[in-house]
Amino acid sequence: MARSSFSFIRTSSYIIRLAIILVIFFAPLITAFLNLSSSTLRSLPRPASTFGLTGSQSILAPILVPRVSGTEGNEQVRSFFAQFFSSNLPKWAISYQNSTSTTPATGSRQVPFINFIGKRAPPWAEEGEISYLTLVAHYDSKLTPPGFIGATDSAAPCAMLLHVVKALDTALTKKWESMSAAGVDGSDPDTNRGLQVLLLDGEEAFKSWTHTDSTYGARSLAAEWEVTPHQALSTYKNPLDSIDLFVLLDLLGASDPKVPSYFITTHWAYKKIADTEKRLREDGLFWSSPNHHRKKSRRKEDGKVEARQTDEPSWFFETGKTDTDRWMGGLIGDDHEPFLARGVEVLHVIPTPFPRVWHHMDDDGTHLDMDTTEDWAVLVTAFAAEWMELEGFLEGTDKDKRDTDWSDEDGRDKETRLAAPAVRVRDEL
């Protein structure tokens, strides 16, 4: 009996390992990316004043308030999301998913949890035939310490996602209008890609993190979507099945983040965003880089500039991992867990170690590294644009919305660089 059990376990382990390897190799063949050229990367808008800590144009400032689930601050932030979409993104479909639950801090009182969902899809495609790149962050904040803001956790990630969808909206319209004029009817599943944003409520624990005191909104949404069927014979059986990739942003906005590759089955996507980061850095578009000309000029003014270039860092530093390396996907609790448990592919964008300000009162707007925060917005915009294959449909932006000082310390003028051709990428492990 013991030998038989061992043989079964060994065989099952082999099958599971083989299945994982097949997923790693063939998932990238299913999902194509169209690289953005250097000129298009340079045209991507930076958040600039929209990430200001004050001002009527800021999309970050309204989120930098205490917003514990079930409180007035939480409702105000959610209302801001609705106003932002209605004013700037009228073609997006907005919906809410509601649930209530007791918590260890509120006794028998039911606390409401309200998830905000925004999505846009090709006009010819019906639900059940659309696959969504799904960008995710939580918008609630911790109950304690009193007055906690949670700028990295996760006001800034929410603002990043608002920036992404606004930056890409016109390009989506242009692409789909062009496809419609060419007679695209949705019969090819690859033409039915949409973009979806989930701003989730109730991620934070009310007392201490457990499987029942955390991820309230995510658990409710994943469970509801699992039993919400699409029309019979649809390509995707329910809204969970329609998620092509679940990209969760959390704890972003501190300087010098290091993001491991957490899941072997989405390492191909991790390598893709790492490649996008690399190209942005090579074109001098990461303001947080120690080699950015603004940083070099500042060091020169302080008498600290070195003649040689500093080694360029990388946020996504584990591109060389293999299936035999250590994968940390099960070690960090977050909103992805109820989706992952139901078979959704997850790219978890969260640094390890966590920022120094994690769960401290210092996690406020004044302690954000704004160059890093803006760079995250640009990187996720570029990644989403390449996923949605928007090369050729993105426009340049106003001069004050992007880095237009292209003079390098080495004397080269970046405007004279040849734009890299658009390349359809098929990643391999």
CSV table of C-alpha atoms in Angstrom, one decimal:
chain,number,residue,atom,x,y,z
A,1,MET,CA,0.0,0.0,0.0
A,2,ALA,CA,2.7,2.5,0.9
A,3,ARG,CA,4.7,1.6,-2.2
A,4,SER,CA,1.6,2.0,-4.4
A,5,SER,CA,0.8,5.4,-2.8
A,6,PHE,CA,4.4,6.5,-3.3
A,7,SER,CA,4.3,5.4,-7.0
A,8,PHE,CA,1.0,7.3,-7.5
A,9,ILE,CA,2.4,10.5,-5.8
A,10,ARG,CA,5.6,10.3,-7.9
A,11,THR,CA,3.6,9.8,-11.1
A,12,SER,CA,1.2,12.6,-10.2
A,13,SER,CA,4.2,14.9,-9.4
A,14,TYR,CA,5.7,14.1,-12.8
A,15,ILE,CA,2.4,14.9,-14.5
A,16,ILE,CA,2.0,18.2,-12.7
A,17,ARG,CA,5.6,19.2,-13.4
A,18,LEU,CA,5.1,18.4,-17.1
A,19,ALA,CA,1.9,20.4,-17.2
A,20,ILE,CA,3.6,23.4,-15.7
A,21,ILE,CA,6.5,23.2,-18.2
A,22,LEU,CA,4.0,23.0,-21.0
A,23,VAL,CA,2.2,26.1,-19.7
A,24,ILE,CA,5.4,28.0,-19.4
A,25,PHE,CA,6.5,27.2,-23.0
A,26,PHE,CA,3.1,27.5,-24.7
A,27,ALA,CA,1.3,30.3,-22.9
A,28,PRO,CA,3.6,32.9,-24.5
A,29,LEU,CA,2.7,31.5,-27.9
A,30,ILE,CA,-0.9,32.1,-27.2
A,31,THR,CA,-0.5,35.6,-26.0
A,32,ALA,CA,1.3,37.9,-28.4
A,33,PHE,CA,2.8,41.3,-27.6
A,34,LEU,CA,3.6,44.1,-30.0
A,35,ASN,CA,6.6,46.0,-28.7
A,36,LEU,CA,6.3,49.8,-28.7
A,37,SER,CA,8.9,51.6,-30.7
A,38,SER,CA,11.4,53.9,-29.0
A,39,SER,CA,9.5,57.0,-30.3
A,40,THR,CA,6.2,55.7,-29.0
A,41,LEU,CA,7.8,54.9,-25.6
A,42,ARG,CA,9.1,58.5,-25.5
A,43,SER,CA,5.6,59.8,-26.3
A,44,LEU,CA,3.9,58.0,-23.3
A,45,PRO,CA,2.6,60.7,-20.9
A,46,ARG,CA,4.1,61.0,-17.4
A,47,PRO,CA,1.6,61.8,-14.7
A,48,ALA,CA,3.2,65.1,-13.8
A,49,SER,CA,0.7,67.3,-12.0
A,50,THR,CA,-1.9,64.6,-12.0
A,51,PHE,CA,0.2,62.9,-9.3
A,52,GLY,CA,0.5,66.1,-7.2
A,53,LEU,CA,-0.3,65.9,-3.5
A,54,THR,CA,-2.6,68.9,-4.0
A,55,GLY,CA,-4.4,70.6,-6.8
A,56,SER,CA,-7.6,70.1,-8.8
A,57,GLN,CA,-5.9,68.1,-11.6
A,58,SER,CA,-4.5,65.5,-9.2
A,59,ILE,CA,-5.8,61.9,-9.4
A,60,LEU,CA,-3.7,60.9,-6.5
A,61,ALA,CA,-4.6,63.5,-3.9
A,62,PRO,CA,-8.3,62.4,-3.6
A,63,ILE,CA,-7.1,58.9,-2.7
A,64,LEU,CA,-4.6,60.0,-0.1
A,65,VAL,CA,-7.2,60.0,2.8
A,66,PRO,CA,-8.1,57.4,5.4
A,67,ARG,CA,-10.5,55.0,3.5
A,68,VAL,CA,-11.3,52.1,5.8
A,69,SER,CA,-14.0,49.9,4.4
A,70,GLY,CA,-17.5,51.0,5.4
A,71,THR,CA,-16.5,54.6,6.2
A,72,GLU,CA,-17.2,57.9,4.6
A,73,GLY,CA,-13.6,58.2,3.4
A,74,ASN,CA,-14.0,54.9,1.6
A,75,GLU,CA,-17.2,56.1,-0.1
A,76,GLN,CA,-15.6,59.4,-1.1
A,77,VAL,CA,-12.7,57.7,-2.8
A,78,ARG,CA,-15.1,55.3,-4.7
A,79,SER,CA,-17.2,58.3,-5.8
A,80,PHE,CA,-14.0,59.9,-7.1
A,81,PHE,CA,-13.3,56.8,-9.2
A,82,ALA,CA,-16.9,57.1,-10.7
A,83,GLN,CA,-16.5,60.8,-11.4
A,84,PHE,CA,-13.1,60.2,-13.0
A,85,PHE,CA,-14.4,57.6,-15.4
A,86,SER,CA,-17.6,59.5,-16.2
A,87,SER,CA,-15.7,62.7,-17.0
A,88,ASN,CA,-12.7,61.2,-18.8
A,89,LEU,CA,-13.7,57.7,-20.0
A,90,PRO,CA,-17.3,57.7,-21.1
A,91,LYS,CA,-16.9,54.6,-23.3
A,92,TRP,CA,-15.9,52.5,-20.3
A,93,ALA,CA,-18.5,50.2,-18.6
A,94,ILE,CA,-18.7,50.8,-14.9
A,95,SER,CA,-20.2,48.4,-12.4
A,96,TYR,CA,-20.0,47.6,-8.7
A,97,GLN,CA,-20.0,44.3,-6.8
A,98,ASN,CA,-21.3,44.5,-3.3
A,99,SER,CA,-21.0,42.3,-0.3
A,100,THR,CA,-21.2,42.5,3.5
A,101,SER,CA,-19.4,40.7,6.3
A,102,THR,CA,-18.7,40.8,10.0
A,103,THR,CA,-15.1,41.5,11.0
A,104,PRO,CA,-13.1,40.8,14.2
A,105,ALA,CA,-13.2,44.6,14.9
A,106,THR,CA,-16.9,45.2,14.4
A,107,GLY,CA,-18.5,42.3,16.1
A,108,SER,CA,-22.0,41.5,14.7
A,109,ARG,CA,-22.2,44.6,12.6
A,110,GLN,CA,-22.1,43.9,8.9
A,111,VAL,CA,-19.5,46.0,7.1
A,112,PRO,CA,-20.1,46.8,3.4
A,113,PHE,CA,-17.5,46.0,0.8
A,114,ILE,CA,-17.9,47.5,-2.6
A,115,ASN,CA,-15.6,46.7,-5.5
A,116,PHE,CA,-15.3,49.1,-8.4
A,117,ILE,CA,-15.1,47.5,-11.9
A,118,GLY,CA,-14.3,49.4,-15.1
A,119,LYS,CA,-13.8,47.7,-18.4
A,120,ARG,CA,-13.7,48.4,-22.1
A,121,ALA,CA,-13.9,45.9,-25.0
A,122,PRO,CA,-14.1,45.9,-28.8
A,123,PRO,CA,-17.5,47.1,-29.8
A,124,TRP,CA,-18.2,44.0,-31.9
A,125,ALA,CA,-17.5,41.5,-29.1
A,126,GLU,CA,-20.0,40.1,-26.7
A,127,GLU,CA,-19.3,39.1,-23.1
A,128,GLY,CA,-18.2,35.5,-23.1
A,129,GLU,CA,-16.1,36.1,-26.2
A,130,ILE,CA,-13.8,38.8,-24.7
A,131,SER,CA,-10.5,38.1,-22.8
A,132,TYR,CA,-9.4,40.8,-20.4
A,133,LEU,CA,-6.0,42.1,-19.3
A,134,THR,CA,-7.1,42.8,-15.8
A,135,LEU,CA,-5.2,45.5,-13.8
A,136,VAL,CA,-5.9,45.4,-10.1
A,137,ALA,CA,-5.3,47.3,-6.8
A,138,HIS,CA,-7.1,47.7,-3.6
A,139,TYR,CA,-8.4,51.1,-2.5
A,140,ASP,CA,-9.3,50.6,1.2
A,141,SER,CA,-6.9,51.5,4.0
A,142,LYS,CA,-6.1,49.9,7.4
A,143,LEU,CA,-8.2,50.6,10.4
A,144,THR,CA,-5.1,51.0,12.6
A,145,PRO,CA,-3.2,53.1,13.3
A,146,PRO,CA,-5.9,55.7,13.4
A,147,GLY,CA,-5.6,58.1,10.5
A,148,PHE,CA,-3.5,55.7,8.4
A,149,ILE,CA,-3.2,56.8,4.8
A,150,GLY,CA,-1.5,54.0,3.0
A,151,ALA,CA,0.1,55.8,0.1
A,152,THR,CA,2.0,52.8,-1.2
A,153,ASP,CA,-0.7,50.6,0.2
A,154,SER,CA,-2.4,51.2,-2.2
A,155,ALA,CA,-3.4,54.8,-3.0
A,156,ALA,CA,-0.6,55.2,-5.4
A,157,PRO,CA,-1.2,51.9,-7.3
A,158,CYS,CA,-4.9,53.0,-7.7
A,159,ALA,CA,-3.7,56.3,-9.2
A,160,MET,CA,-1.3,54.5,-11.5
A,161,LEU,CA,-4.2,52.4,-12.9
A,162,LEU,CA,-6.3,55.6,-13.5
A,163,HIS,CA,-3.4,57.0,-15.3
A,164,VAL,CA,-3.0,53.9,-17.5
A,165,VAL,CA,-6.6,53.7,-18.7
A,166,LYS,CA,-6.7,57.4,-19.5
A,167,ALA,CA,-3.4,57.2,-21.4
A,168,LEU,CA,-4.6,54.3,-23.5
A,169,ASP,CA,-8.3,55.1,-24.1
A,170,THR,CA,-8.0,57.1,-27.3
A,171,ALA,CA,-5.6,54.5,-28.7
A,172,LEU,CA,-8.1,51.8,-28.0
A,173,THR,CA,-10.8,53.7,-29.8
A,174,LYS,CA,-8.5,54.3,-32.9
A,175,LYS,CA,-7.4,50.6,-33.0
A,176,TRP,CA,-11.0,49.3,-32.8
A,177,GLU,CA,-12.3,51.8,-35.3
A,178,SER,CA,-9.5,50.8,-37.7
A,179,MET,CA,-10.3,47.1,-37.2
A,180,SER,CA,-14.0,47.7,-37.7
A,181,ALA,CA,-13.3,49.5,-41.0
A,182,ALA,CA,-11.2,46.5,-42.1
A,183,GLY,CA,-14.2,44.2,-41.5
A,184,VAL,CA,-13.1,42.5,-38.3
A,185,ASP,CA,-16.1,40.7,-36.9
A,186,GLY,CA,-14.7,39.0,-33.8
A,187,SER,CA,-14.6,35.5,-35.3
A,188,ASP,CA,-10.8,35.4,-34.4
A,189,PRO,CA,-10.6,35.3,-30.6
A,190,ASP,CA,-7.3,37.2,-30.7
A,191,THR,CA,-9.2,40.3,-31.9
A,192,ASN,CA,-11.5,40.2,-28.9
A,193,ARG,CA,-9.1,41.6,-26.2
A,194,GLY,CA,-10.4,44.0,-23.7
A,195,LEU,CA,-8.9,46.0,-20.8
A,196,GLN,CA,-10.4,45.7,-17.3
A,197,VAL,CA,-9.6,47.5,-14.0
A,198,LEU,CA,-10.6,46.2,-10.6
A,199,LEU,CA,-10.3,48.5,-7.6
A,200,LEU,CA,-11.0,46.2,-4.8
A,201,ASP,CA,-12.4,47.0,-1.3
A,202,GLY,CA,-11.5,45.2,2.0
A,203,GLU,CA,-8.0,43.9,1.3
A,204,GLU,CA,-6.7,45.0,4.7
A,205,ALA,CA,-7.3,43.1,7.9
A,206,PHE,CA,-9.3,44.7,10.6
A,207,LYS,CA,-7.3,43.1,13.4
A,208,SER,CA,-4.6,40.7,12.1
A,209,TRP,CA,-4.2,39.0,8.8
A,210,THR,CA,-6.0,35.7,8.4
A,211,HIS,CA,-7.8,33.9,5.6
A,212,THR,CA,-11.1,35.3,7.0
A,213,ASP,CA,-9.9,38.7,8.2
A,214,SER,CA,-8.5,40.0,4.9
A,215,THR,CA,-9.3,40.2,1.1
A,216,TYR,CA,-13.1,40.6,1.8
A,217,GLY,CA,-13.9,42.2,-1.5
A,218,ALA,CA,-11.7,40.0,-3.6
A,219,ARG,CA,-13.1,36.8,-2.0
A,220,SER,CA,-16.6,37.9,-2.6
A,221,LEU,CA,-15.9,38.9,-6.2
A,222,ALA,CA,-14.1,35.8,-7.1
A,223,ALA,CA,-16.8,33.6,-5.6
A,224,GLU,CA,-19.5,35.5,-7.4
A,225,TRP,CA,-17.8,35.5,-10.8
A,226,GLU,CA,-17.2,31.8,-10.5
A,227,VAL,CA,-20.9,31.1,-10.5
A,228,THR,CA,-22.0,33.8,-13.0
A,229,PRO,CA,-22.2,32.0,-16.3
A,230,HIS,CA,-21.8,33.5,-19.7
A,231,GLN,CA,-24.2,32.6,-22.5
A,232,ALA,CA,-24.1,29.0,-23.5
A,233,LEU,CA,-21.4,28.0,-25.9
A,234,SER,CA,-19.4,31.1,-25.1
A,235,THR,CA,-15.6,30.8,-25.5
A,236,TYR,CA,-15.2,31.9,-21.8
A,237,LYS,CA,-17.6,30.2,-19.4
A,238,ASN,CA,-17.7,33.0,-16.8
A,239,PRO,CA,-16.0,36.3,-15.9
A,240,LEU,CA,-13.2,34.5,-14.1
A,241,ASP,CA,-12.5,32.5,-17.2
A,242,SER,CA,-12.4,35.8,-19.2
A,243,ILE,CA,-9.4,37.1,-17.3
A,244,ASP,CA,-6.3,36.6,-19.5
A,245,LEU,CA,-3.9,37.9,-16.9
A,246,PHE,CA,-4.6,39.3,-13.4
A,247,VAL,CA,-1.9,42.0,-12.8
A,248,LEU,CA,-2.0,43.0,-9.1
A,249,LEU,CA,-0.2,46.2,-8.0
A,250,ASP,CA,0.5,46.6,-4.3
A,251,LEU,CA,3.0,48.5,-2.1
A,252,LEU,CA,4.4,50.6,-4.9
A,253,GLY,CA,5.8,54.1,-4.7
A,254,ALA,CA,8.9,53.7,-2.5
A,255,SER,CA,12.3,54.0,-4.0
A,256,ASP,CA,14.5,51.1,-5.2
A,257,PRO,CA,11.8,48.4,-5.3
A,258,LYS,CA,12.8,44.8,-6.0
A,259,VAL,CA,10.0,42.6,-7.5
A,260,PRO,CA,10.6,38.9,-7.6
A,261,SER,CA,8.9,36.5,-10.0
A,262,TYR,CA,6.4,34.8,-7.8
A,263,PHE,CA,4.7,32.3,-10.0
A,264,ILE,CA,6.3,29.9,-12.4
A,265,THR,CA,3.2,29.8,-14.7
A,266,THR,CA,3.4,33.6,-15.4
A,267,HIS,CA,7.1,33.9,-15.5
A,268,TRP,CA,6.8,34.6,-19.2
A,269,ALA,CA,4.7,37.7,-18.4
A,270,TYR,CA,7.2,38.7,-15.7
A,271,LYS,CA,10.0,38.6,-18.3
A,272,LYS,CA,7.9,40.7,-20.7
A,273,ILE,CA,7.4,43.5,-18.2
A,274,ALA,CA,11.1,43.2,-17.3
A,275,ASP,CA,11.9,43.7,-21.0
A,276,THR,CA,9.6,46.7,-21.2
A,277,GLU,CA,11.4,48.2,-18.1
A,278,LYS,CA,14.8,47.6,-19.7
A,279,ARG,CA,13.8,49.4,-22.9
A,280,LEU,CA,12.4,52.4,-21.0
A,281,ARG,CA,15.6,52.6,-19.0
A,282,GLU,CA,17.8,52.3,-22.2
A,283,ASP,CA,15.8,55.3,-23.7
A,284,GLY,CA,16.4,57.4,-20.5
A,285,LEU,CA,12.7,57.4,-19.6
A,286,PHE,CA,13.0,56.3,-16.0
A,287,TRP,CA,13.4,59.4,-13.9
A,288,SER,CA,14.2,57.3,-10.8
A,289,SER,CA,17.3,55.9,-12.6
A,290,PRO,CA,20.6,57.0,-11.1
A,291,ASN,CA,21.7,57.6,-14.7
A,292,HIS,CA,18.8,59.8,-15.7
A,293,HIS,CA,20.2,63.2,-16.9
A,294,ARG,CA,18.3,65.0,-14.2
A,295,LYS,CA,20.0,62.9,-11.5
A,296,LYS,CA,23.4,63.4,-13.1
A,297,SER,CA,23.0,67.1,-13.3
A,298,ARG,CA,22.0,67.2,-9.7
A,299,ARG,CA,25.0,65.2,-8.6
A,300,LYS,CA,27.3,67.4,-10.7
A,301,GLU,CA,25.9,70.5,-9.0
A,302,ASP,CA,26.6,68.9,-5.7
A,303,GLY,CA,30.1,68.0,-6.8
A,304,LYS,CA,29.3,64.2,-6.6
A,305,VAL,CA,29.1,63.2,-10.2
A,306,GLU,CA,31.3,60.3,-11.3
A,307,ALA,CA,32.9,60.2,-14.8
A,308,ARG,CA,31.6,56.7,-15.4
A,309,GLN,CA,27.9,55.6,-15.6
A,310,THR,CA,26.4,54.0,-12.5
A,311,ASP,CA,25.2,50.4,-13.0
A,312,GLU,CA,21.6,50.5,-14.1
A,313,PRO,CA,19.3,48.9,-11.6
A,314,SER,CA,16.3,46.6,-12.5
A,315,TRP,CA,13.1,46.3,-10.6
A,316,PHE,CA,12.3,43.0,-12.2
A,317,PHE,CA,15.5,41.2,-11.4
A,318,GLU,CA,14.6,37.5,-11.6
A,319,THR,CA,14.3,37.0,-15.4
A,320,GLY,CA,16.7,34.1,-15.3
A,321,LYS,CA,14.7,31.9,-13.0
A,322,THR,CA,14.1,28.3,-14.0
A,323,ASP,CA,11.5,25.8,-12.9
A,324,THR,CA,13.8,24.3,-10.3
A,325,ASP,CA,14.3,27.7,-8.5
A,326,ARG,CA,12.4,28.8,-5.4
A,327,TRP,CA,9.1,30.5,-6.2
A,328,MET,CA,7.5,32.6,-3.5
A,329,GLY,CA,4.0,32.8,-4.8
A,330,GLY,CA,2.4,31.2,-1.7
A,331,LEU,CA,4.2,33.3,0.8
A,332,ILE,CA,2.5,36.7,0.4
A,333,GLY,CA,-1.2,37.1,1.2
A,334,ASP,CA,-3.0,39.5,-1.1
A,335,ASP,CA,-6.1,40.0,-3.2
A,336,HIS,CA,-4.9,37.6,-5.9
A,337,GLU,CA,-5.4,34.5,-3.7
A,338,PRO,CA,-9.1,33.8,-4.2
A,339,PHE,CA,-8.6,34.3,-8.0
A,340,LEU,CA,-5.5,32.1,-8.1
A,341,ALA,CA,-7.3,29.4,-6.2
A,342,ARG,CA,-9.9,29.3,-9.0
A,343,GLY,CA,-7.3,29.0,-11.8
A,344,VAL,CA,-6.7,32.6,-12.8
A,345,GLU,CA,-3.2,33.4,-14.0
A,346,VAL,CA,-1.6,36.1,-11.7
A,347,LEU,CA,1.3,38.5,-12.2
A,348,HIS,CA,1.9,39.8,-8.7
A,349,VAL,CA,3.7,43.2,-8.8
A,350,ILE,CA,4.7,43.7,-5.1
A,351,PRO,CA,8.2,44.3,-3.9
A,352,THR,CA,10.1,42.1,-1.5
A,353,PRO,CA,11.2,43.3,0.9
A,354,PHE,CA,8.2,45.5,1.6
A,355,PRO,CA,8.7,49.3,1.7
A,356,ARG,CA,10.1,50.7,5.0
A,357,VAL,CA,6.9,52.6,5.6
A,358,TRP,CA,4.7,49.5,5.3
A,359,HIS,CA,1.8,49.8,7.8
A,360,HIS,CA,3.3,52.8,9.5
A,361,MET,CA,2.0,56.3,9.6
A,362,ASP,CA,4.8,57.4,7.4
A,363,ASP,CA,3.1,55.7,4.5
A,364,ASP,CA,1.7,59.0,3.3
A,365,GLY,CA,2.0,61.2,0.2
A,366,THR,CA,5.0,63.1,1.5
A,367,HIS,CA,7.0,59.8,1.8
A,368,LEU,CA,6.4,58.6,-1.8
A,369,ASP,CA,9.3,58.8,-4.1
A,370,MET,CA,7.6,60.6,-6.9
A,371,ASP,CA,10.1,59.7,-9.6
A,372,THR,CA,9.6,56.1,-8.8
A,373,THR,CA,5.8,56.5,-8.5
A,374,GLU,CA,5.6,58.1,-11.9
A,375,ASP,CA,7.9,55.5,-13.5
A,376,TRP,CA,5.5,52.8,-12.3
A,377,ALA,CA,2.7,54.5,-14.1
A,378,VAL,CA,4.7,54.8,-17.3
A,379,LEU,CA,5.9,51.2,-17.1
A,380,VAL,CA,2.4,49.7,-16.5
A,381,THR,CA,1.0,51.9,-19.3
A,382,ALA,CA,3.7,50.6,-21.7
A,383,PHE,CA,3.1,47.0,-20.6
A,384,ALA,CA,-0.7,47.3,-21.2
A,385,ALA,CA,-0.2,49.1,-24.5
A,386,GLU,CA,2.1,46.3,-25.7
A,387,TRP,CA,-0.4,43.6,-24.5
A,388,MET,CA,-3.2,45.4,-26.3
A,389,GLU,CA,-1.0,45.9,-29.4
A,390,LEU,CA,-1.4,49.6,-29.6
A,391,GLU,CA,1.7,50.5,-31.5
A,392,GLY,CA,0.7,52.9,-34.3
A,393,PHE,CA,-2.4,54.1,-32.4
A,394,LEU,CA,-0.8,56.1,-29.6
A,395,GLU,CA,-0.3,59.8,-30.0
A,396,GLY,CA,2.5,62.1,-28.7
A,397,THR,CA,1.7,64.2,-25.7
A,398,ASP,CA,2.1,67.9,-24.8
A,399,LYS,CA,5.6,69.0,-24.1
A,400,ASP,CA,5.1,69.5,-20.4
A,401,LYS,CA,3.6,66.1,-19.9
A,402,ARG,CA,6.8,64.1,-20.7
A,403,ASP,CA,10.5,64.2,-20.4
A,404,THR,CA,11.6,66.2,-23.4
A,405,ASP,CA,15.1,67.2,-22.4
A,406,TRP,CA,17.1,64.6,-24.4
A,407,SER,CA,20.6,65.9,-23.8
A,408,ASP,CA,22.8,63.1,-22.3
A,409,GLU,CA,26.0,63.6,-20.4
A,410,ASP,CA,27.8,61.7,-23.0
A,411,GLY,CA,26.9,64.3,-25.6
A,412,ARG,CA,24.4,62.2,-27.6
A,413,ASP,CA,21.1,63.6,-28.5
A,414,LYS,CA,18.3,61.2,-28.0
A,415,GLU,CA,16.1,62.7,-30.6
A,416,THR,CA,18.6,61.5,-33.2
A,417,ARG,CA,18.3,57.9,-32.1
A,418,LEU,CA,16.7,55.6,-34.5
A,419,ALA,CA,13.3,54.4,-33.3
A,420,ALA,CA,13.3,50.6,-32.8
A,421,PRO,CA,10.9,48.8,-35.1
A,422,ALA,CA,7.7,47.3,-33.7
A,423,VAL,CA,8.4,43.7,-32.9
A,424,ARG,CA,5.8,41.0,-32.1
A,425,VAL,CA,7.3,39.2,-29.2
A,426,ARG,CA,7.0,35.5,-28.5
A,427,ASP,CA,8.8,35.0,-25.2
A,428,GLU,CA,10.5,31.8,-24.3
A,429,LEU,CA,11.7,30.6,-21.0
